[in-house]
Short mmCIF file of C-alpha atoms in Angstrom, two decimals:
data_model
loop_
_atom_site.label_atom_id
_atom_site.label_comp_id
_atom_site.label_asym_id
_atom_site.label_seq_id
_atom_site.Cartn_x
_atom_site.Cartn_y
_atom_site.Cartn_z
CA UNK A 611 -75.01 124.13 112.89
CA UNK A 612 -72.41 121.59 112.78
CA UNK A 613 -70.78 120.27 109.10
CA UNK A 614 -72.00 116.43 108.03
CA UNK A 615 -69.57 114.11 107.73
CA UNK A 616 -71.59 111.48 106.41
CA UNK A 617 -69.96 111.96 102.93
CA UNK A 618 -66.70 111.72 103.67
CA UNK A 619 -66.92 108.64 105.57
CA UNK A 620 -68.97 107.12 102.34
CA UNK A 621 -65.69 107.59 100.57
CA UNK A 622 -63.35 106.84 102.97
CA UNK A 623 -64.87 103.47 103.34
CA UNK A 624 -65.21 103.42 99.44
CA UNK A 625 -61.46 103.57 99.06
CA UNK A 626 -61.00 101.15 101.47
CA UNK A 627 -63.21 98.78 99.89
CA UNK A 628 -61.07 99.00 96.42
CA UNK A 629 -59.95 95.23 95.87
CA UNK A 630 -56.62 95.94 95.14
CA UNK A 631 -55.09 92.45 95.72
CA UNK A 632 -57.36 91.50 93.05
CA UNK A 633 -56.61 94.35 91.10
CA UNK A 634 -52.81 94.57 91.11
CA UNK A 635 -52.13 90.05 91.77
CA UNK A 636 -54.37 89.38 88.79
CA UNK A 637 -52.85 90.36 85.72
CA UNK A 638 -50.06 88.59 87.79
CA UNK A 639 -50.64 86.26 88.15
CA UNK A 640 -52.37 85.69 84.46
CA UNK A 641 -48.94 86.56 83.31
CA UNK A 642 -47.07 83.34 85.61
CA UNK A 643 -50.12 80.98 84.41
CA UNK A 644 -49.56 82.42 80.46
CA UNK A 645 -45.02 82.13 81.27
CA UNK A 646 -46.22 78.35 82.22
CA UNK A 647 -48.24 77.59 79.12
CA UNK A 648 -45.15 79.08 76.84
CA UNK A 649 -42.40 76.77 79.05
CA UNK A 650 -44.90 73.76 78.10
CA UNK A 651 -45.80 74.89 74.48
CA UNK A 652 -41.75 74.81 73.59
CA UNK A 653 -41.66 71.35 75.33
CA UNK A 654 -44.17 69.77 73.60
CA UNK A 655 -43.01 71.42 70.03
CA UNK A 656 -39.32 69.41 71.23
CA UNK A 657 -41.27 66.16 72.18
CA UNK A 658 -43.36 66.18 68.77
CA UNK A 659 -41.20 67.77 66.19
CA UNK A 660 -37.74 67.50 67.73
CA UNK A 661 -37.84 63.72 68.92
CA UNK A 662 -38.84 60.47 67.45
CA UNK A 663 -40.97 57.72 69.40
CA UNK A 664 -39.56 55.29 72.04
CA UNK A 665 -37.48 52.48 70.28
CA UNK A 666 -37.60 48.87 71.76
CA UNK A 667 -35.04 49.74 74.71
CA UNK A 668 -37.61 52.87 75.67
CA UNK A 669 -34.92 55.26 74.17
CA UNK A 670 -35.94 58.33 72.30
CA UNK A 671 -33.23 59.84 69.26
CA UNK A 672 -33.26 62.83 67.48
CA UNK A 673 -35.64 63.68 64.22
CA UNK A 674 -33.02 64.08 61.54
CA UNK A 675 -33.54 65.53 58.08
CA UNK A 676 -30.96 63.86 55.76
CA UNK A 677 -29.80 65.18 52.25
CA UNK A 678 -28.67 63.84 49.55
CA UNK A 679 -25.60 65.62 47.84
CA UNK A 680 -22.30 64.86 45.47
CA UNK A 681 -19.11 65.15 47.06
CA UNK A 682 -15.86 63.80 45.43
CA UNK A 683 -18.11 62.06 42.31
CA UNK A 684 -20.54 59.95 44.91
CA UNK A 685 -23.37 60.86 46.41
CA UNK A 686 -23.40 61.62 50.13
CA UNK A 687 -25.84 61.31 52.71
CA UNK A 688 -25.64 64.95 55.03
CA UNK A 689 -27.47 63.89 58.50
CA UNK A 690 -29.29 67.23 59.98
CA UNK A 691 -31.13 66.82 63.52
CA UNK A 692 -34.34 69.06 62.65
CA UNK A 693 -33.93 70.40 65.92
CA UNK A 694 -30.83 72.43 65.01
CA UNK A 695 -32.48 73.87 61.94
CA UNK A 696 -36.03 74.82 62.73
CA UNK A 697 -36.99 77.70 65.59
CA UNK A 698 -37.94 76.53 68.74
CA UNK A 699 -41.02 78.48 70.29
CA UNK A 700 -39.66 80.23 73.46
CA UNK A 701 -41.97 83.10 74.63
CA UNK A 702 -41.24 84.78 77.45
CA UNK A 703 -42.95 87.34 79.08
CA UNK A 704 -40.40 90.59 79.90
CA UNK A 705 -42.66 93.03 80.86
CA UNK A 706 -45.71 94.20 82.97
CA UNK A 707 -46.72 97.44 83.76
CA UNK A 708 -50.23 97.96 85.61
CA UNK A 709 -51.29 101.78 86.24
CA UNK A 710 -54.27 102.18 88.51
CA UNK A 711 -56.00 105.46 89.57
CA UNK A 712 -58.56 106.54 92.08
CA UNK A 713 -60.45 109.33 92.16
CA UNK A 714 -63.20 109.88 95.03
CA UNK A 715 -64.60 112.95 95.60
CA UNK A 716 -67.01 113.46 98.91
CA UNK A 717 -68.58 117.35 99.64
CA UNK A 718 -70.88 118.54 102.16
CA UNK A 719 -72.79 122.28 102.91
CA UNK A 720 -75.86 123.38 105.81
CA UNK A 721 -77.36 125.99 105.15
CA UNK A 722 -79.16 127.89 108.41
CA UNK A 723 -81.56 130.56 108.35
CA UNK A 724 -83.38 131.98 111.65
CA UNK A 725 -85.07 135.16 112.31
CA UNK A 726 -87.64 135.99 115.82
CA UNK A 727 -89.97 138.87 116.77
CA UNK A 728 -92.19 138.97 119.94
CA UNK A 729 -95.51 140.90 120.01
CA UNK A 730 -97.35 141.35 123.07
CA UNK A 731 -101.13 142.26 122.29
CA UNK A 732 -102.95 144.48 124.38
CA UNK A 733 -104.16 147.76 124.78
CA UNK A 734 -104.22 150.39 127.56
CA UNK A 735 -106.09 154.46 127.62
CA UNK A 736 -106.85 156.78 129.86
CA UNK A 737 -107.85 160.57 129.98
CA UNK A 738 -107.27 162.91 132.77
CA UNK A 739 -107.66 166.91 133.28
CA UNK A 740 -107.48 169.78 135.84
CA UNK A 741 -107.34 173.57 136.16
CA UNK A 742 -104.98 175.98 138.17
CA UNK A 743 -106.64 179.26 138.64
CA UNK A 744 -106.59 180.61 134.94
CA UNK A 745 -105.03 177.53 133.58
CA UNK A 746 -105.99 174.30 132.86
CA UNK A 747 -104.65 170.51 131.55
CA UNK A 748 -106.15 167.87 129.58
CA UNK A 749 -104.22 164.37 128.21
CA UNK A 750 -105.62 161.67 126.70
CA UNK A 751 -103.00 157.99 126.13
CA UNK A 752 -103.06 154.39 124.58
CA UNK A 753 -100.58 151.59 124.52
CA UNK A 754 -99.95 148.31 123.08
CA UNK A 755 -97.70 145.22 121.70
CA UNK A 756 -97.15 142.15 119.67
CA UNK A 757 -94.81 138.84 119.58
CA UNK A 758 -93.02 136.91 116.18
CA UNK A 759 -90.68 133.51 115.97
CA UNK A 760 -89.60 132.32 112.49
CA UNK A 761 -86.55 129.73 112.40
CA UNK A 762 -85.30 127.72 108.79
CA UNK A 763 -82.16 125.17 108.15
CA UNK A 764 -81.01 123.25 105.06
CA UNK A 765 -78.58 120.87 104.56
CA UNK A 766 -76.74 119.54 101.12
CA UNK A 767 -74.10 116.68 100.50
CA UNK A 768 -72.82 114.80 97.72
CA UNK A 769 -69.56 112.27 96.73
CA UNK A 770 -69.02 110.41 93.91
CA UNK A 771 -66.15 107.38 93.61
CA UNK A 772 -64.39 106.70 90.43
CA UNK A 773 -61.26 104.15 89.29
CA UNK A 774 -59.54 102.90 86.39
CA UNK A 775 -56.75 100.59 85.26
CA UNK A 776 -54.34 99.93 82.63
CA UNK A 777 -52.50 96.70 82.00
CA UNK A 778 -50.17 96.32 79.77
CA UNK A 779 -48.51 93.41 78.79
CA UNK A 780 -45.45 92.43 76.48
CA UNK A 781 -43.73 89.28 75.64
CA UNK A 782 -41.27 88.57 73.01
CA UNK A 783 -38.69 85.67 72.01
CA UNK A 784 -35.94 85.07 74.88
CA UNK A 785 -33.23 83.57 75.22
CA UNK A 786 -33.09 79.98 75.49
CA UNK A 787 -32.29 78.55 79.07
CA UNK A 788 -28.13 77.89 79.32
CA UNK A 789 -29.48 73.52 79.03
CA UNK A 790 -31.07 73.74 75.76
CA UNK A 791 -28.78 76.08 74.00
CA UNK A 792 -25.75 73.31 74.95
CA UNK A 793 -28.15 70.77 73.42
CA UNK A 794 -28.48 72.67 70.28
CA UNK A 795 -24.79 72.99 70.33
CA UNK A 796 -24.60 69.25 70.78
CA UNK A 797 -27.13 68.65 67.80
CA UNK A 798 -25.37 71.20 65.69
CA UNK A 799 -22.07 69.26 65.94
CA UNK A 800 -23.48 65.96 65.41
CA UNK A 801 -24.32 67.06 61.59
CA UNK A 802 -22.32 64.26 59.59
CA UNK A 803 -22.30 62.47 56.64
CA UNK A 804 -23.51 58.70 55.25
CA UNK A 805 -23.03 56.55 52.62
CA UNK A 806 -26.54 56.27 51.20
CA UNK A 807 -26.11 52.08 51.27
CA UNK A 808 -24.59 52.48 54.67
CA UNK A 809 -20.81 51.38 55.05
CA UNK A 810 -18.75 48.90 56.80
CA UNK A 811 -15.37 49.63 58.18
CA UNK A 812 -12.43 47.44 59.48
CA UNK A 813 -9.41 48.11 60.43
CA UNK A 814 -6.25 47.66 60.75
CA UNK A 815 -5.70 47.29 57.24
CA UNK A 816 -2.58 44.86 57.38
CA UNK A 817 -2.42 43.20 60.54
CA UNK A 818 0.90 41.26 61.92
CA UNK A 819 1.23 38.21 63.65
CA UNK A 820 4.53 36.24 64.82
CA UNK A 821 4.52 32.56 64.75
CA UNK A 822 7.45 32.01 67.23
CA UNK A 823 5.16 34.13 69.58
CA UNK A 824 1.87 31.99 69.91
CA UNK A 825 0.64 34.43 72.96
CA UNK A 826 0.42 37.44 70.71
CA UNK A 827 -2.73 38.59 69.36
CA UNK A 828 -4.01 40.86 66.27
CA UNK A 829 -7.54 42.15 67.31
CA UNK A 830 -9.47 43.15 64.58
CA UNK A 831 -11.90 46.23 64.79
CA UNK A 832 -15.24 46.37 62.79
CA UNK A 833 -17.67 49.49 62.48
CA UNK A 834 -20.79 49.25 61.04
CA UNK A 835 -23.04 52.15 60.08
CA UNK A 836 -26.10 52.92 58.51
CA UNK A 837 -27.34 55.06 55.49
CA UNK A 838 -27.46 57.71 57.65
CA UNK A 839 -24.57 57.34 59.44
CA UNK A 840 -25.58 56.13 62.51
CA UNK A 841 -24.26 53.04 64.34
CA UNK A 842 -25.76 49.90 64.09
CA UNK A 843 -26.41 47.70 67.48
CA UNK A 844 -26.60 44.38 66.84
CA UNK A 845 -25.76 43.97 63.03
CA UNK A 846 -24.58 40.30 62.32
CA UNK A 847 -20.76 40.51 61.06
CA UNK A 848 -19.13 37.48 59.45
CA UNK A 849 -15.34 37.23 59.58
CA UNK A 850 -13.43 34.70 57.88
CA UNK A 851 -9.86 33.76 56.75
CA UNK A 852 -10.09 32.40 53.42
CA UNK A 853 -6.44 30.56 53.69
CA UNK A 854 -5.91 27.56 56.32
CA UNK A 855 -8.36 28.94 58.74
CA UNK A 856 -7.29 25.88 61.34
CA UNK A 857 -3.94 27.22 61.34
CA UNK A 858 -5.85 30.36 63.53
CA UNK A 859 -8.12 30.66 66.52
CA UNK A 860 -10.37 33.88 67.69
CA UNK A 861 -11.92 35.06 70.63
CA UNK A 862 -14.60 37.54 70.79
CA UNK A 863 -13.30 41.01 72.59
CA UNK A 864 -16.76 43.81 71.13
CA UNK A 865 -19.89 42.63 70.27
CA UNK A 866 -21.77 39.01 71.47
CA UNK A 867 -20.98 36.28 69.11
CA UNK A 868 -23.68 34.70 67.24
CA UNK A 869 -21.70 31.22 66.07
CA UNK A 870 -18.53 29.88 67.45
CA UNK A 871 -14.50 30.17 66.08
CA UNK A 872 -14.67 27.25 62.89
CA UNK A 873 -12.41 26.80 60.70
CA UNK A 874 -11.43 30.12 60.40
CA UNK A 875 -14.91 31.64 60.63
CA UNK A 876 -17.36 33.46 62.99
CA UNK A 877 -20.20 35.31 63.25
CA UNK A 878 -20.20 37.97 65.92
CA UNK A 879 -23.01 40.73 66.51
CA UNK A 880 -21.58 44.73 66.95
CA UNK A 881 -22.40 46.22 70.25
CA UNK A 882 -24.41 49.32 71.38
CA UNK A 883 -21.58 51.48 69.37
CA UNK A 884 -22.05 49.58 66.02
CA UNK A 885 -18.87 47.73 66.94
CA UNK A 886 -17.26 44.10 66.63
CA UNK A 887 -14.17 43.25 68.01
CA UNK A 888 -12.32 39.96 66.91
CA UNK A 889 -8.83 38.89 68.38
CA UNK A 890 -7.09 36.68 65.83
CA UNK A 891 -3.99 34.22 67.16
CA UNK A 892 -2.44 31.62 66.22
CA UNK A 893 -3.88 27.91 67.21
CA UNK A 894 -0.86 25.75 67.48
CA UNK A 895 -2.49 22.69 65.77
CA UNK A 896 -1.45 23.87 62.49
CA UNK A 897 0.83 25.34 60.68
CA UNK A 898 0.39 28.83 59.96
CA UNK A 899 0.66 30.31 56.36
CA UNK A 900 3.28 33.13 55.43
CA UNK A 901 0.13 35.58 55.25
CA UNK A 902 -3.60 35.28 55.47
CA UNK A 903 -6.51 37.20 54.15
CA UNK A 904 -9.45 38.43 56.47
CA UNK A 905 -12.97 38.80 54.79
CA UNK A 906 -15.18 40.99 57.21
CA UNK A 907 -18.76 41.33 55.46
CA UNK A 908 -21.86 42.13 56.56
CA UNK A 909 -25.12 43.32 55.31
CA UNK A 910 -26.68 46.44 55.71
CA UNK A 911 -30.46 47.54 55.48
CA UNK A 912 -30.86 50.90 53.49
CA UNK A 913 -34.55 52.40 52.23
CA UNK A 914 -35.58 48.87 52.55
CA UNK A 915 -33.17 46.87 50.59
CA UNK A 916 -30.59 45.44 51.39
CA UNK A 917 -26.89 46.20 50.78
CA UNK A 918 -23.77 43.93 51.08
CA UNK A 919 -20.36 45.36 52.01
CA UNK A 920 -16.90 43.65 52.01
CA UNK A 921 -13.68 44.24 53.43
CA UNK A 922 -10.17 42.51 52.80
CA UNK A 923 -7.51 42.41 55.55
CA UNK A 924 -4.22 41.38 54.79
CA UNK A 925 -2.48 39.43 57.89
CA UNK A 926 1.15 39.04 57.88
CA UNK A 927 3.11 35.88 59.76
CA UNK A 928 6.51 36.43 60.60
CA UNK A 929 8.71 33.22 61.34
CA UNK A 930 6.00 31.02 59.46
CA UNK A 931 7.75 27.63 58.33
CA UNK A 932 7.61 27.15 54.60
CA UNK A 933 4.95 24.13 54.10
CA UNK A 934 5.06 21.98 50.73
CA UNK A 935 2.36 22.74 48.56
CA UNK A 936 -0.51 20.80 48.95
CA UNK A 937 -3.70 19.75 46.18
CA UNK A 938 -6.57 22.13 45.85
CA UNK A 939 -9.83 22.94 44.85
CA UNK A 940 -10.42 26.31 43.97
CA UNK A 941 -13.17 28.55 43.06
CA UNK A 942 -15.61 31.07 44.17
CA UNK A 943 -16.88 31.45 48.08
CA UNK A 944 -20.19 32.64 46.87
CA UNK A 945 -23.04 31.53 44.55
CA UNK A 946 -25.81 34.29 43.91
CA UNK A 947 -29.24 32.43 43.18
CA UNK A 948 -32.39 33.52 41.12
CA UNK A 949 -35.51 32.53 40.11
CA UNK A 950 -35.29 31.09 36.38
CA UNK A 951 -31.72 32.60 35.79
CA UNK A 952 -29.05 30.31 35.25
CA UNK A 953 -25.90 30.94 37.01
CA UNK A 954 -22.13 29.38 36.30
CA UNK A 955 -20.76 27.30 39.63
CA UNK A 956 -16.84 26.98 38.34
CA UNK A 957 -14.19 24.54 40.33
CA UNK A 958 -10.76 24.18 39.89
CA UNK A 959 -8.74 20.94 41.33
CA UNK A 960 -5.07 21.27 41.27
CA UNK A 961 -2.32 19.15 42.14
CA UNK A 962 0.23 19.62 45.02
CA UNK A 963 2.94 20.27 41.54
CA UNK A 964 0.54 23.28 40.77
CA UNK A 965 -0.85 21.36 37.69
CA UNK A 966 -4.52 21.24 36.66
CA UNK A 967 -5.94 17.46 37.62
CA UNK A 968 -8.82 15.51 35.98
CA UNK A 969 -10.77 14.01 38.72
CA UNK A 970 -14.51 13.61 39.71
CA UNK A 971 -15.75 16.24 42.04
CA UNK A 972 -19.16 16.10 44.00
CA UNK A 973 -21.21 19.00 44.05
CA UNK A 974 -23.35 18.94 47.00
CA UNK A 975 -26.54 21.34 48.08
CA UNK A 976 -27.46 21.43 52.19
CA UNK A 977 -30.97 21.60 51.66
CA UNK A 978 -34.12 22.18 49.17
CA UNK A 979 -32.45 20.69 46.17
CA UNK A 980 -36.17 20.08 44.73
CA UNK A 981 -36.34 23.91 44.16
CA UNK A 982 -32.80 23.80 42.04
CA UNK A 983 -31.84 22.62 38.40
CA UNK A 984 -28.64 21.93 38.17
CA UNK A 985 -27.07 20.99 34.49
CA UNK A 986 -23.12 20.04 34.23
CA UNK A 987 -21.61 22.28 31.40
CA UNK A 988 -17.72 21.94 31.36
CA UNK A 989 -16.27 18.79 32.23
CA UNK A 990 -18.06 15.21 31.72
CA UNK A 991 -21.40 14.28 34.02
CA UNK A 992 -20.79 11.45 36.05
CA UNK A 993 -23.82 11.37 37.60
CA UNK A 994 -26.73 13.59 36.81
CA UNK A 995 -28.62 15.69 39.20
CA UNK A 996 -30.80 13.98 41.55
CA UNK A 997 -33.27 17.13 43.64
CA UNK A 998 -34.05 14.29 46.29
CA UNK A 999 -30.19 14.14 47.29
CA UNK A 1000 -29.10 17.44 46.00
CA UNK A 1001 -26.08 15.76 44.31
CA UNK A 1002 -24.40 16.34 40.95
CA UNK A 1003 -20.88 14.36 39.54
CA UNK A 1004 -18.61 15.70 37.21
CA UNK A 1005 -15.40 14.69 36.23
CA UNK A 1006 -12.96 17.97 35.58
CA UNK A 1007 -11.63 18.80 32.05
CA UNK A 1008 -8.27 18.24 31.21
CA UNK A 1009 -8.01 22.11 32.17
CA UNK A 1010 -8.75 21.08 35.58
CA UNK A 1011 -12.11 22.67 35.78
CA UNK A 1012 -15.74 21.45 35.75
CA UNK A 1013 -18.67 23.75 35.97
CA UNK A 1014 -22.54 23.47 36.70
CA UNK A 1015 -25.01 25.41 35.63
CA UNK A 1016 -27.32 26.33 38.65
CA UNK A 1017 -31.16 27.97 38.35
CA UNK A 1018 -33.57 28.57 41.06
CA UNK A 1019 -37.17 27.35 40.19
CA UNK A 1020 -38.86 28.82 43.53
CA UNK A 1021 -38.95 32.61 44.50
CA UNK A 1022 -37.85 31.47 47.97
CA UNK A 1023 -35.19 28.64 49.15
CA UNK A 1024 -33.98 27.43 52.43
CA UNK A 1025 -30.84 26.58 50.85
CA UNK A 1026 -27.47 28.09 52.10
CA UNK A 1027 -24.36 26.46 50.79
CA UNK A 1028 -22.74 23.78 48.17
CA UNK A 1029 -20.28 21.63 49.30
CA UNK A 1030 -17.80 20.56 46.78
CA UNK A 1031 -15.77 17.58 47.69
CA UNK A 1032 -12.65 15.10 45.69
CA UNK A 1033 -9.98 12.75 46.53
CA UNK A 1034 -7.07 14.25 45.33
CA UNK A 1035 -3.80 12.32 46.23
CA UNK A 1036 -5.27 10.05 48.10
CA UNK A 1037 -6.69 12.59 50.34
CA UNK A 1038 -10.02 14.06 50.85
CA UNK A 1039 -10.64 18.01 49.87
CA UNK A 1040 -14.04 20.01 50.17
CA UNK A 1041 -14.83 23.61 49.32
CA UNK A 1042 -17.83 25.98 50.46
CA UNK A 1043 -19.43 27.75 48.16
CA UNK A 1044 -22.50 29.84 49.75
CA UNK A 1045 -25.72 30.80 48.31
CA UNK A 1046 -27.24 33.90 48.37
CA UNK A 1047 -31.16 34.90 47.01
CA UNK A 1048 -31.48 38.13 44.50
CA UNK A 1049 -34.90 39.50 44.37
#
């Protein structure tokens, strides 16, 4: 009796049937999809922690962290990108290992049992005798048969199919890609320090100019940065020389300028690199002074409030004729305002001798003069105060000086300058004084 195969193909096809592209690609495949999600966790960690919203030209800067410290008796601002001191999420997946066994097991017996007998039924008998002189014979007989057929088979099988699989799976903190370590780098070396109220640099220090050379040029370099250090774009920075400004002209080389060359002034706003650039010549339609100072100020937000900084540049002028001296009215350039708080506006005139002169000076305000009081107190009144006309007389002591007394009645003024003005020897002189608002 031949062996069943039956079982054996069972598990043949069983084995066959094992899914192992299913088996083997999935935990794959889970492992690309989870490498993905890590790659897009550490982005969005850099995008939320790491960077700070879109500013008004769509540009995104760094989150920094700054600190406060002393350093040579001031305090200093330390600028930290967060980015360079905080851990970055970077997962990476560095290992899979998938073990898979099969074990299928197919077996198969017959069992045959046959055994036969024949038995043919019937019977046969028969006598017979006889006699030979003084002997005789006698037999008797009987015969017969039978016929048996007994035939038995079995047949056993059995297989059995059995699998498992281990996945293992291990990720740990890699290394970060060769582009965001050199931006780290970058971050860690832009650490740097602030003045807390920002700062305001220009430079050179002592400039040079030659008068028998109209064609050359000083230029005159201005940085502006904030509290923490960072460059300011478009800061409004006022330069002025505060001697014979006519005697000077200046064109605009960094920066867009926000009010035209007058009188020795301008306005100019710094560039994207917190930078103003001013080159200073000589005009031609006046005679230039021996030297010249250069007042670069500007004013500087920081926490809210605002701070004003000042430089002084010297500028020297070679080959400058020697001028006779000439009357003058001296005093400050700038007038700080507040509500109910009297403040002292002093003037001196002086003749072209370099004596102290009595003579009546006009004080003059640009605008709002109903929000001022103005009282004289040194010198004699000439003519009070009048808010509709913003006008106040008063004749100098024989010191040469006259002084107002000036207090803001508003919280607020439009105001922005005084303009005193006198005849001295025969000739007209004026002074600006500007105003500034304290909170």
């Amino acid at each position: 009796m031949p062996i069943d195969t039956t079982p054996s193909t069972v598990a043949t096809n069983a084995l066959q049937a094992i899914p192992f592209k299913a088996l083997i690609g999935g935990p794959l495949q889970a492992c690309v999809e989870a490498q993905a999600q890590a790659a897009n966790t550490t982005w969005n960690f850099i995008k939320e922690v790491g960077l700070n919203p879109k500013d008004q030209y769509g540009n995104r800067s760094a989150t920094t962290v700054v600190f406060q410290y002393q350093k040579g008796g001031e305090m200093v601002n330390l600028v930290v990108p967060l980015l360079a001191i905080v851990p970055i999420p970077f997962l990476a997946v560095d290992d899979v290992s998938i073990d898979f066994k099969a074990n299928i097991s197919a077996a198969s017996s017959s069992v045959a049992v046959q055994s036969e007998s024949t038995t043919a039924g019937g019977s046969v008998g028969g006598s017979f005798g006889g006699g030979w002189g003084p002997f005789g014979v006698h037999a008797n007989f009987n015969a017969n048969y039978s016929s048996k057929k007994d035939s038995r088979a079995s047949q056993d099988s059995k297989y059995s199919v059995e699998y498992t699989m281990d996945v293992r799976v291990h990720a740990g903190q890699a290394d970060m890609p060769a582009g965001l370590a050199r931006v780290l780098n970058l971050l860690e070396s832009a650490i740097s320090e602030g003045n807390p109220q920002g700062s305001l640099e220009a430079s050179p220090r002592f400039g040079y100019l030659d008068a028998a050379q109209p064609q050359a040029k000083q230029e005159i370099l201005i940085v502006v940065k904030d509290s923490g250090g960072l460059l300011l774009r478009d800061q409004p920075v006022k330069l002025a020389l505060t001697t014979d400004g006519n005697a000077f002209q200046g064109q605009v080389t960094r920066g867009q300028s926000e009010s035209p060359w007058k009188n020795g002034a301008i306005t100019v706003k710094t560039d994207a690199k917190g930078q103003a650039g001013i080159l200073i010549g000589i005009s031609g339609t006046a005679t230039p002074p021996p030297s010249a100072t250069v007042k670069v100020e500007a004013t500087v937000k920081s926490g809210g409030k605002e701070q004003t900084h000042e430089e002084n540049l010297l500028l020297q002028i070679a080959n400058a004729a020697s001028t006779p001296p000439a009357p003058s009215l001296t005093g400050p350039s700038e007038l700080k305002v507040q509500k109910n708080i009297d403040r002292e506006l002093q003037i001196k005139a002086m003749s072209s001798a370099g004596q102290p002169v009595q003579q009546e000076l006009t004080f003059k305000i640009d605008t709002d003069g109903t929000k001022f009081d103005v009282q004289g107190k040194h010198g004699t009144v000439v003519e009070a105060w009048s808010s509709t006309s913003g006008t106040i007389k008063v004749k100098t002591a024989t010191d040469g000086i006259a002084t107002i007394g000036v207090k803001l009645t508003s919280d607020q003024t439009t105001a922005k300058k005084f303009t005193v003005s006198a005849t001295l020897e025969n000739k007209l002189f004026s002074k600006e004084v500007q105003i500034k608002l304290e909170s």
